[in-house]
């Protein structure tokens, strides 16, 4: 009996630290969405941190802080001065310029792939949070996406810890189990239906479909980052968030969910409202 209790305590040993970090994450998120300028600053910081974590992961020999600050500051200026239509065009131009600079430095193919991925995720993925906030539904759509995505992560973690036995991809993500994913996605469907009723103008069926898409897509975002970490031989992308790792470790599910939700839901809004 004591052995079983010890195993249970070991299984959930990191939960208190994770919960404590979650409190800080929620406070920062609430402050960020409280004002458009705060949101732009927040996303620019994410751009800085994401690029920094990619530079470290792929062991790119350069002044990491200065290079990452350059991306973060540039992103803030683009978000502050440009509208949605022009942002991506200028971001593409800057990304190509950065890639050319690393080509001139004779960076390896592996390093270039890290630079490209870092630029795409920093400059093209996470800015969708700003555009969601500035869209038709504003903060409501943003809160829906982030809450559903992050709780899907929590659901899969808890269900996997509680019932998971059969692993999906043990060599890539040893903690991912079929019970965790299936149970997590099922709970996400329920959450999406309930939260969508209060935050979105879409009908129940659409909200359930959104929950299914975000649950599955979030899983693949997690697998994507796990694969990158395996390829670069790192356990975590950083140490920014105690109990979670780096920013990418915590926000990996948003990598696919952000653009998918933004474009799918934007198209639905334009055709149904």
CSV table of N, CA and C in Angstrom, one decimal, residues 1-10:
chain,number,residue,atom,x,y,z
A,1,UNK,N,0.8,-1.2,0.0
A,1,UNK,CA,0.0,0.0,0.0
A,1,UNK,C,0.9,1.3,0.0
A,2,UNK,N,1.9,1.2,0.8
A,2,UNK,CA,2.9,2.4,0.9
A,2,UNK,C,3.6,2.6,-0.4
A,3,UNK,N,3.9,1.5,-1.1
A,3,UNK,CA,4.6,1.6,-2.4
A,3,UNK,C,3.7,2.2,-3.4
A,4,UNK,N,2.4,1.9,-3.4
A,4,UNK,CA,1.5,2.4,-4.3
A,4,UNK,C,1.3,3.9,-4.1
A,5,UNK,N,1.3,4.3,-2.8
A,5,UNK,CA,1.1,5.7,-2.4
A,5,UNK,C,2.4,6.5,-2.8
A,6,UNK,N,3.5,5.9,-2.6
A,6,UNK,CA,4.8,6.6,-3.0
A,6,UNK,C,4.8,6.8,-4.6
A,7,UNK,N,4.4,5.8,-5.3
A,7,UNK,CA,4.4,5.9,-6.8
A,7,UNK,C,3.4,7.0,-7.2
A,8,UNK,N,2.3,7.1,-6.5
A,8,UNK,CA,1.3,8.2,-6.8
A,8,UNK,C,1.8,9.5,-6.6
A,9,UNK,N,2.5,9.7,-5.4
A,9,UNK,CA,3.1,11.0,-5.1
A,9,UNK,C,4.2,11.3,-6.1
A,10,UNK,N,5.0,10.4,-6.5
A,10,UNK,CA,6.1,10.6,-7.5
A,10,UNK,C,5.5,11.0,-8.8
